[in-house]
Amino acid sequence: MDRKFYKIEYNTVLSETTILDPRFKKLAFSDNRAVDEAKAAAALWELRLRVAEENLAQYRETCGKLARANDELANQLYQQEKDAIDITGHLKERDEAKEEKEARAREEQNKLVEDYTCQINALHELFRKKSSDFRTIQDGMKKIQEFQKTKAQMEQELSDKEHRENLNKMEYRFFTEKARLEREAEQQIALVVEKAHSEAIVQLDDASRSVFKENVRLNEALKYHMKETENLQKLTASLGKENASLALDKNMLELMVKESAVQIEAQKQKLSKLRAKVASLEQALKLKAGELEREKCKEEAAAVGIPASQVELESLQKALAMRDRELGHIRGLARTIVEQRTELEQFFHEALAQVKQEIAASRLRCTKEALQAYRWKLREATAGKIKFPPICTFHKSPHSTNSVHSHMAAAEKWTHQPGSKVEMSELTWEQKEHVLRLLFAKMNGQRKQNLIKTRVFLLSVTTGCFFCLFFLISYLFSVEVHVPSEGSSRSGEGEHGQWNRDRNIDTDLQKTIFPPFNFHKWHLWENNSPGP
């Protein structure tokens, strides 16, 4: 081979010089051809060598990339395993928190059941009371029927009393006329006696003096009989007034019979309404218990193998925290309303107590003043300065026609016309007490309606939170989680866009299920809410 190359080089040198010998022409041509082939082969091998080196470099680069990709995938796998462990631990904590919430929900359910049970017991107690009142009303109706049976006898007695009243009036006129004539005769007799006494007082002997004493005694007896006559006349007048009061009592009894019939009808309607309300409350309680059991079953079925991501769990926590803040705000509002209500009730009780004290003091003072005035008039009448006042009683008697207590009871009557403006200073203490009691009764009726509305609102908010939580969890666990694979380098942008779209859909769903809470509205409601 060395010899051949030597010959080629030698021939090449010879070819470059002037070849003089023709024997070497053929040899030189063949050598040139071999040289060209060798050059072509060398170039081919050089090209193959370069291609092989390039392939080797590419293989080395590819191996490095694959090693780096393998390391990245190993790191991603480790990170995913770590995230899975963290998510599993967080899910366990979340499950424990959910179990605690479920326990609290069960406690709240038990409390609601107890509250409804207490309400139902209260309604049963009210029903028993109303039944007892109804029985008493029936007894009253029986008494009224018995009274109607004796009504004819009473009317006959009243007609007899009217006849007697006419006779008494005629007797009263006769006695008054007789008393007038007797007073005139007494005045004339007194004048004659004074004249005779003045004329014959010196000329009297023992017999005349005895006659004079007898006349004095007869005059005193006459005065005594006149007093008895006046007392009888007063008794006749009192009997007439008593007859008038009996007629008024008769009219009052008839009115009471009509009012009791109306009250019986109203109480029957009220009893029917109460029974319907008790039935509706029992049905609502059964429906609420069934709904809570169904929600519990759905939550247990949804909690069986649910993988969820960190972002959705945090959004769920924020939404639940927002609902907890809303419920806390509502409880605070309810607490402040109850406190204000308690203060207002204390104020009303104190006002009523003060008014009662003023009424008792004023009545005692009026009674003392009336008694002193009556005694003064009696003393003055006894002394002969004025006429005797009408008989007045200072104790509660059903047959009294002129009692201080009846005048005091007249102060409770409302003398003002409906729709007229009245100042509080113009009212009596009894009328002020009546106004306060009416205000207190209206406030109590409004409070019951507000309490029922508040309980229904809190119950609807709690049920809505449970349903929203269930639907959000079911939606989150129905969304597919996109994990990048080895060949995701080319399509990574599209999958990232899809993941962003899924996340936007989750955010829109969260906004739809849990709308943002408007604290400004709550603040306005709190400031504008009417007091108790």
XYZ file of C-alpha atoms in Angstrom:
532
model
C 0.000 0.000 0.000
C 2.893 2.272 0.784
C 4.476 1.366 -2.469
C 1.269 2.132 -4.285
C 0.916 5.522 -2.668
C 4.538 6.099 -3.388
C 3.934 5.324 -7.003
C 0.894 7.576 -7.048
C 2.837 10.418 -5.544
C 5.721 9.735 -7.889
C 3.434 9.554 -10.889
C 1.733 12.716 -9.749
C 5.061 14.426 -9.620
C 5.909 13.041 -13.010
C 2.570 14.187 -14.395
C 3.137 17.621 -13.130
C 6.417 17.692 -14.942
C 6.927 17.082 -18.537
C 6.521 13.371 -19.329
C 8.929 12.532 -21.972
C 8.684 8.806 -21.982
C 5.493 7.488 -23.722
C 5.660 4.250 -21.779
C 4.510 6.011 -18.759
C 1.403 7.639 -20.363
C -0.868 4.628 -19.935
C 0.376 4.032 -16.419
C -0.175 7.662 -15.516
C -3.779 7.602 -16.791
C -4.659 4.578 -14.690
C -2.999 6.075 -11.688
C -4.961 9.309 -12.071
C -8.203 7.338 -12.175
C -7.300 5.501 -8.994
C -6.407 8.763 -7.340
C -9.813 10.220 -8.236
C -11.589 7.181 -6.847
C -9.516 7.395 -3.676
C -10.340 11.046 -3.325
C -14.056 10.351 -3.815
C -13.956 7.545 -1.275
C -12.078 9.730 1.174
C -14.618 12.516 0.703
C -17.472 10.033 1.175
C -15.956 8.684 4.367
C -15.277 12.182 5.599
C -18.928 13.019 4.912
C -20.049 9.884 6.716
C -17.724 10.762 9.592
C -19.182 14.235 9.864
C -22.728 12.829 9.722
C -21.844 10.279 12.388
C -20.301 12.986 14.582
C -23.371 15.157 14.100
C -25.633 12.222 14.935
C -23.505 11.483 17.983
C -23.779 15.102 19.122
C -27.536 15.019 18.535
C -27.811 11.733 20.436
C -25.797 13.185 23.307
C -27.978 16.311 23.353
C -31.136 14.182 23.192
C -29.856 12.001 26.021
C -29.183 15.114 28.107
C -32.633 16.452 27.363
C -34.188 13.111 28.205
C -32.188 12.954 31.442
C -33.284 16.485 32.347
C -36.897 15.672 31.382
C -36.650 12.513 33.484
C -35.402 14.559 36.439
C -38.182 17.102 35.924
C -40.772 14.349 35.702
C -39.349 12.747 38.838
C -39.526 16.120 40.615
C -43.074 16.650 39.331
C -44.031 13.168 40.482
C -42.537 13.871 43.908
C -44.293 17.247 44.066
C -47.589 15.682 42.970
C -47.237 12.951 45.573
C -46.453 15.570 48.197
C -49.445 17.685 47.059
C -51.631 14.583 47.081
C -50.507 13.814 50.651
C -51.150 17.435 51.704
C -54.538 17.473 49.980
C -55.431 14.150 51.593
C -54.485 15.507 55.024
C -56.403 18.700 54.355
C -59.388 16.690 53.157
C -59.243 14.648 56.338
C -59.208 17.853 58.385
C -62.022 19.156 56.220
C -63.993 15.960 56.775
C -63.471 16.317 60.524
C -64.634 19.931 60.323
C -67.637 18.806 58.272
C -68.417 16.158 60.867
C -68.249 18.816 63.567
C -70.536 21.034 61.493
C -72.889 18.119 60.996
C -72.889 17.569 64.758
C -73.663 21.252 65.274
C -76.361 21.014 62.610
C -77.835 18.020 64.439
C -77.759 20.014 67.674
C -79.482 22.910 65.924
C -82.005 20.467 64.493
C -82.641 19.095 67.986
C -83.009 22.640 69.266
C -85.470 23.419 66.481
C -87.376 20.241 67.290
C -87.438 21.240 70.966
C -88.583 24.765 70.073
C -91.357 23.463 67.838
C -92.292 20.927 70.508
C -92.485 23.721 73.073
C -94.616 25.765 70.686
C -96.909 22.810 70.060
C -97.185 22.197 73.828
C -97.939 25.872 74.333
C -100.610 25.678 71.649
C -102.056 22.555 73.281
C -102.073 24.376 76.622
C -103.747 27.365 74.974
C -106.241 24.986 73.384
C -106.996 23.475 76.798
C -107.431 26.943 78.274
C -109.709 27.964 75.438
C -111.654 24.732 75.888
C -112.088 25.496 79.589
C -113.159 29.047 78.678
C -115.588 27.569 76.169
C -117.021 25.316 78.861
C -117.376 28.270 81.209
C -119.119 30.171 78.417
C -121.467 27.215 77.925
C -122.207 27.285 81.647
C -122.889 31.001 81.300
C -125.221 30.274 78.406
C -127.072 27.762 80.560
C -127.402 30.386 83.262
C -128.627 32.866 80.664
C -131.243 30.361 79.512
C -132.340 29.926 83.104
C -132.469 33.695 83.390
C -134.674 33.859 80.306
C -137.022 31.399 81.963
C -137.324 33.683 84.983
C -137.528 36.758 82.763
C -141.343 36.716 82.662
C -141.506 36.639 86.439
C -139.062 39.532 86.619
C -141.111 41.512 84.090
C -144.260 40.903 86.196
C -142.360 42.003 89.264
C -141.104 45.069 87.394
C -144.677 45.954 86.379
C -145.733 45.573 90.016
C -142.786 47.720 91.005
C -143.831 50.376 88.497
C -147.322 50.390 90.040
C -145.768 50.682 93.462
C -143.510 53.449 92.198
C -146.543 55.380 90.966
C -148.206 54.895 94.343
C -145.016 55.973 96.063
C -144.840 59.072 93.872
C -148.433 59.950 94.737
C -147.736 59.320 98.417
C -144.599 61.393 98.125
C -146.575 64.284 96.642
C -149.213 63.924 99.348
C -146.589 63.871 102.062
C -144.764 66.846 100.583
C -148.008 68.826 100.410
C -148.892 67.710 103.909
C -145.441 68.649 105.143
C -145.766 72.078 103.522
C -149.139 72.643 105.152
C -147.801 71.390 108.465
C -144.809 73.708 108.202
C -147.108 76.657 107.503
C -149.363 75.601 110.385
C -146.316 75.202 112.619
C -145.124 78.651 111.692
C -148.535 80.137 112.478
C -148.761 78.104 115.678
C -145.274 79.237 116.625
C -146.246 82.866 116.077
C -149.440 82.425 118.104
C -147.559 80.561 120.806
C -144.928 83.245 121.037
C -147.592 85.922 121.303
C -149.559 83.943 123.870
C -146.403 83.105 125.730
C -145.331 86.694 125.841
C -148.804 87.854 126.930
C -149.647 85.189 129.466
C -146.271 84.194 130.808
C -146.808 86.352 133.912
C -150.477 85.422 134.449
C -149.907 81.666 134.393
C -150.649 79.602 137.483
C -149.499 76.059 138.176
C -152.161 74.406 136.010
C -151.366 76.682 133.106
C -147.697 75.956 133.436
C -148.356 72.234 133.285
C -150.454 72.777 130.158
C -147.602 74.813 128.648
C -145.132 72.030 129.368
C -147.500 69.517 127.775
C -147.688 71.724 124.694
C -143.895 71.842 124.534
C -143.745 68.045 124.761
C -146.360 67.689 122.041
C -144.387 70.037 119.817
C -141.270 67.912 120.281
C -143.261 64.756 119.476
C -144.611 66.475 116.371
C -141.071 67.349 115.284
C -140.007 63.743 115.830
C -142.890 62.462 113.695
C -142.011 64.990 111.009
C -138.446 63.670 110.941
C -139.750 60.133 110.621
C -141.933 61.298 107.730
C -138.919 62.821 106.005
C -136.953 59.612 106.519
C -139.799 57.620 105.008
C -139.869 59.980 102.050
C -136.121 59.521 101.570
C -136.576 55.758 101.773
C -139.269 55.994 99.092
C -136.936 58.006 96.866
C -134.103 55.505 97.381
C -136.468 52.645 96.491
C -137.412 54.469 93.285
C -133.766 54.890 92.393
C -133.153 51.231 93.151
C -135.979 50.285 90.785
C -134.379 52.421 88.072
C -131.019 50.750 88.695
C -132.689 47.322 88.419
C -134.102 48.321 85.040
C -130.627 49.388 83.950
C -129.245 46.062 85.202
C -131.841 44.276 83.116
C -130.732 46.148 79.994
C -127.101 45.447 80.817
C -127.824 41.738 81.203
C -129.480 41.641 77.787
C -126.453 43.371 76.264
C -124.140 40.931 78.035
C -126.107 38.006 76.606
C -125.649 39.362 73.087
C -121.947 40.071 73.647
C -121.350 36.606 75.082
C -122.982 35.043 72.007
C -120.693 37.070 69.733
C -117.660 36.115 71.845
C -118.597 32.429 71.644
C -118.714 32.597 67.844
C -115.368 34.423 67.725
C -113.760 31.895 70.070
C -115.073 29.012 67.955
C -113.443 30.540 64.880
C -110.241 31.143 66.826
C -110.194 27.525 68.032
C -110.576 26.260 64.462
C -107.717 28.510 63.335
C -105.515 27.298 66.193
C -106.208 23.662 65.313
C -105.314 24.297 61.666
C -102.145 26.097 62.754
C -101.115 23.197 65.012
C -101.647 20.727 62.157
C -99.618 22.877 59.740
C -96.778 23.237 62.271
C -96.645 19.476 62.834
C -96.582 18.852 59.086
C -93.825 21.459 58.599
C -91.788 19.830 61.383
C -92.099 16.409 59.728
C -91.105 17.838 56.336
C -88.095 19.613 57.864
C -86.919 16.416 59.589
C -87.252 14.482 56.301
C -85.326 17.162 54.403
C -82.493 17.096 56.939
C -82.284 13.294 56.712
C -82.213 13.429 52.898
C -79.490 16.079 52.999
C -77.469 13.921 55.359
C -77.790 10.910 53.016
C -76.758 13.040 50.030
C -73.722 14.390 51.900
C -72.653 10.875 52.923
C -73.049 9.651 49.322
C -71.104 12.635 47.970
C -68.316 12.250 50.554
C -67.303 8.714 49.312
C -64.179 9.199 47.060
C -64.180 12.901 46.227
C -60.879 14.459 45.048
C -60.982 18.285 45.123
C -58.338 20.949 44.479
C -56.977 23.552 46.896
C -58.437 26.593 45.123
C -61.999 25.295 45.162
C -61.696 24.311 48.830
C -60.413 27.766 49.745
C -63.256 29.408 47.803
C -65.709 27.138 49.608
C -64.167 28.084 52.958
C -64.422 31.780 52.094
C -68.055 31.399 51.075
C -68.883 29.495 54.275
C -66.992 32.060 56.363
C -68.997 34.784 54.628
C -72.228 32.956 55.494
C -71.035 32.533 59.089
C -70.359 36.263 59.263
C -73.802 36.947 57.855
C -75.407 34.664 60.452
C -73.333 36.281 63.211
C -74.436 39.695 62.010
C -78.064 38.545 62.017
C -77.678 37.098 65.550
C -76.135 40.379 66.722
C -79.029 42.339 65.237
C -81.524 39.998 66.892
C -79.699 40.332 70.229
C -79.730 44.144 70.065
C -83.422 44.127 69.122
C -84.218 41.845 72.085
C -82.208 44.084 74.443
C -83.994 47.187 73.194
C -87.294 45.320 73.551
C -86.436 44.394 77.158
C -85.553 48.003 78.007
C -88.792 49.232 76.439
C -90.819 46.632 78.350
C -89.160 47.693 81.614
C -89.980 51.307 80.777
C -93.638 50.414 80.111
C -93.868 48.370 83.315
C -92.372 51.227 85.337
C -94.744 53.703 83.676
C -97.767 51.486 84.415
C -96.634 51.005 88.024
C -96.212 54.759 88.468
C -99.634 55.434 86.922
C -101.217 52.830 89.234
C -99.559 54.490 92.244
C -100.834 57.890 91.110
C -104.352 56.466 90.615
C -104.356 54.890 94.094
C -102.989 58.080 95.692
C -105.466 60.333 93.860
C -108.412 58.061 94.752
C -107.371 57.965 98.413
C -106.968 61.743 98.432
C -110.335 62.282 96.734
C -112.016 59.895 99.177
C -110.543 61.753 102.167
C -111.515 65.150 100.755
C -115.059 63.967 99.939
C -115.418 62.489 103.449
C -114.202 65.702 105.070
C -116.562 67.798 102.909
C -119.496 65.493 103.684
C -118.811 65.670 107.439
C -118.503 69.451 107.262
C -121.864 69.691 105.462
C -123.448 67.424 108.083
C -122.090 69.620 110.895
C -123.325 72.766 109.171
C -126.751 71.172 108.515
C -126.972 70.010 112.132
C -126.244 73.558 113.214
C -129.102 74.711 110.959
C -126.980 76.793 108.592
C -127.585 74.744 105.422
C -129.795 71.888 104.241
C -128.889 68.300 104.879
C -126.772 66.875 102.017
C -127.862 63.680 100.174
C -126.715 60.425 101.710
C -123.328 59.357 100.367
C -121.452 56.084 100.925
C -117.689 55.678 101.004
C -117.487 51.925 100.514
C -118.155 49.708 97.502
C -121.770 48.579 97.691
C -123.800 47.159 94.778
C -127.021 48.868 95.983
C -125.499 52.278 96.673
C -126.953 55.102 94.555
C -124.527 57.817 95.594
C -121.057 56.380 96.154
C -117.645 58.026 95.885
C -116.304 54.955 94.054
C -118.924 55.329 91.308
C -117.719 58.910 90.732
C -114.138 57.632 90.570
C -115.121 54.927 88.079
C -116.620 57.644 85.856
C -113.085 59.048 85.419
C -112.155 55.946 83.380
C -114.738 56.731 80.673
C -113.443 58.271 77.463
C -115.214 61.607 76.962
C -113.330 62.765 73.848
C -114.738 62.386 70.360
C -113.012 59.961 67.900
C -110.482 61.694 65.651
C -110.102 64.737 67.926
C -106.712 65.950 69.147
C -106.138 65.341 72.844
C -103.255 66.479 75.057
C -101.846 63.990 77.561
C -102.113 66.625 80.287
C -105.902 66.748 79.739
C -106.373 63.026 80.422
C -107.066 61.512 83.823
C -104.726 58.971 85.367
C -107.187 56.170 84.568
C -107.319 57.240 80.901
C -103.512 57.407 80.787
C -103.352 53.856 82.143
C -105.806 52.733 79.451
C -103.657 54.364 76.717
C -100.481 52.695 78.045
C -102.169 49.287 78.144
C -103.385 49.693 74.551
C -99.863 50.632 73.402
C -98.372 47.683 75.272
C -100.931 45.265 73.753
C -100.241 46.506 70.211
C -96.488 46.205 70.789
C -96.889 42.621 72.040
C -98.891 41.652 68.965
C -96.239 43.137 66.617
C -93.478 41.374 68.551
C -95.030 37.906 68.022
C -95.238 38.474 64.259
C -91.609 39.681 64.128
C -90.414 36.710 66.191
C -92.107 34.235 63.823
C -90.648 36.017 60.774
C -87.147 36.028 62.321
C -87.280 32.278 63.092
C -88.512 31.454 59.574
C -85.744 33.628 58.051
C -82.987 31.956 60.121
C -84.337 28.507 59.217
C -84.407 29.364 55.480
C -80.833 30.760 55.643
C -79.530 27.557 57.306
C -81.300 25.317 54.749
C -79.998 27.441 51.858
C -76.409 27.126 53.154
C -76.671 23.324 53.283
C -78.110 23.083 49.751
C -75.514 25.496 48.308
C -72.685 23.524 49.961
C -73.975 20.225 48.513
C -74.370 21.521 44.935
C -70.965 23.250 44.948
C -69.178 20.084 46.141
C -70.967 17.945 43.535
C -69.976 20.379 40.759
C -66.350 20.650 41.871
C -65.871 16.910 41.922
C -67.476 16.503 38.477
C -64.799 18.752 36.804
C -61.847 16.871 35.194
C -58.328 17.703 36.454
C -55.819 18.099 33.545
C -52.326 16.736 34.390
C -49.536 17.488 31.840
C -47.973 14.370 30.236
C -44.570 13.769 28.610
C -45.729 14.866 25.187
C -47.382 17.997 26.478
C -44.604 20.338 25.402
C -46.284 21.033 22.065
C -49.880 21.295 23.358
C -49.140 22.880 26.748
C -50.607 26.206 25.806
C -53.962 24.724 24.801
C -54.289 22.633 27.962
C -53.310 25.595 30.121
C -56.014 27.634 28.403
C -58.532 24.816 29.010
C -57.550 24.694 32.702
C -58.007 28.467 32.944
C -61.413 28.171 31.279
C -62.443 25.449 33.765
C -61.257 27.622 36.622
C -63.222 30.599 35.270
C -66.299 28.367 35.043
C -65.776 27.352 38.708
C -65.421 31.006 39.711
C -68.618 31.918 37.826
C -70.422 29.030 39.515
C -69.182 30.191 42.903
C -70.422 33.721 42.187
C -73.777 32.315 41.081
C -74.264 30.050 44.110
C -72.700 32.407 46.694
C -73.343 35.999 45.541
C -71.254 38.707 47.195
C -72.751 39.926 50.454
C -73.792 43.569 50.419
C -72.777 44.892 53.839
C -73.987 48.372 52.883
C -77.547 47.095 52.577
C -77.294 45.356 55.935
C -75.971 48.552 57.481
C -78.848 50.538 56.033
C -81.319 47.916 57.215
C -79.828 48.025 60.691
C -80.025 51.817 60.812
C -83.529 51.984 59.329
C -84.988 49.033 61.192
C -87.946 50.055 63.391
C -87.629 49.707 67.103
C -89.630 47.215 69.153
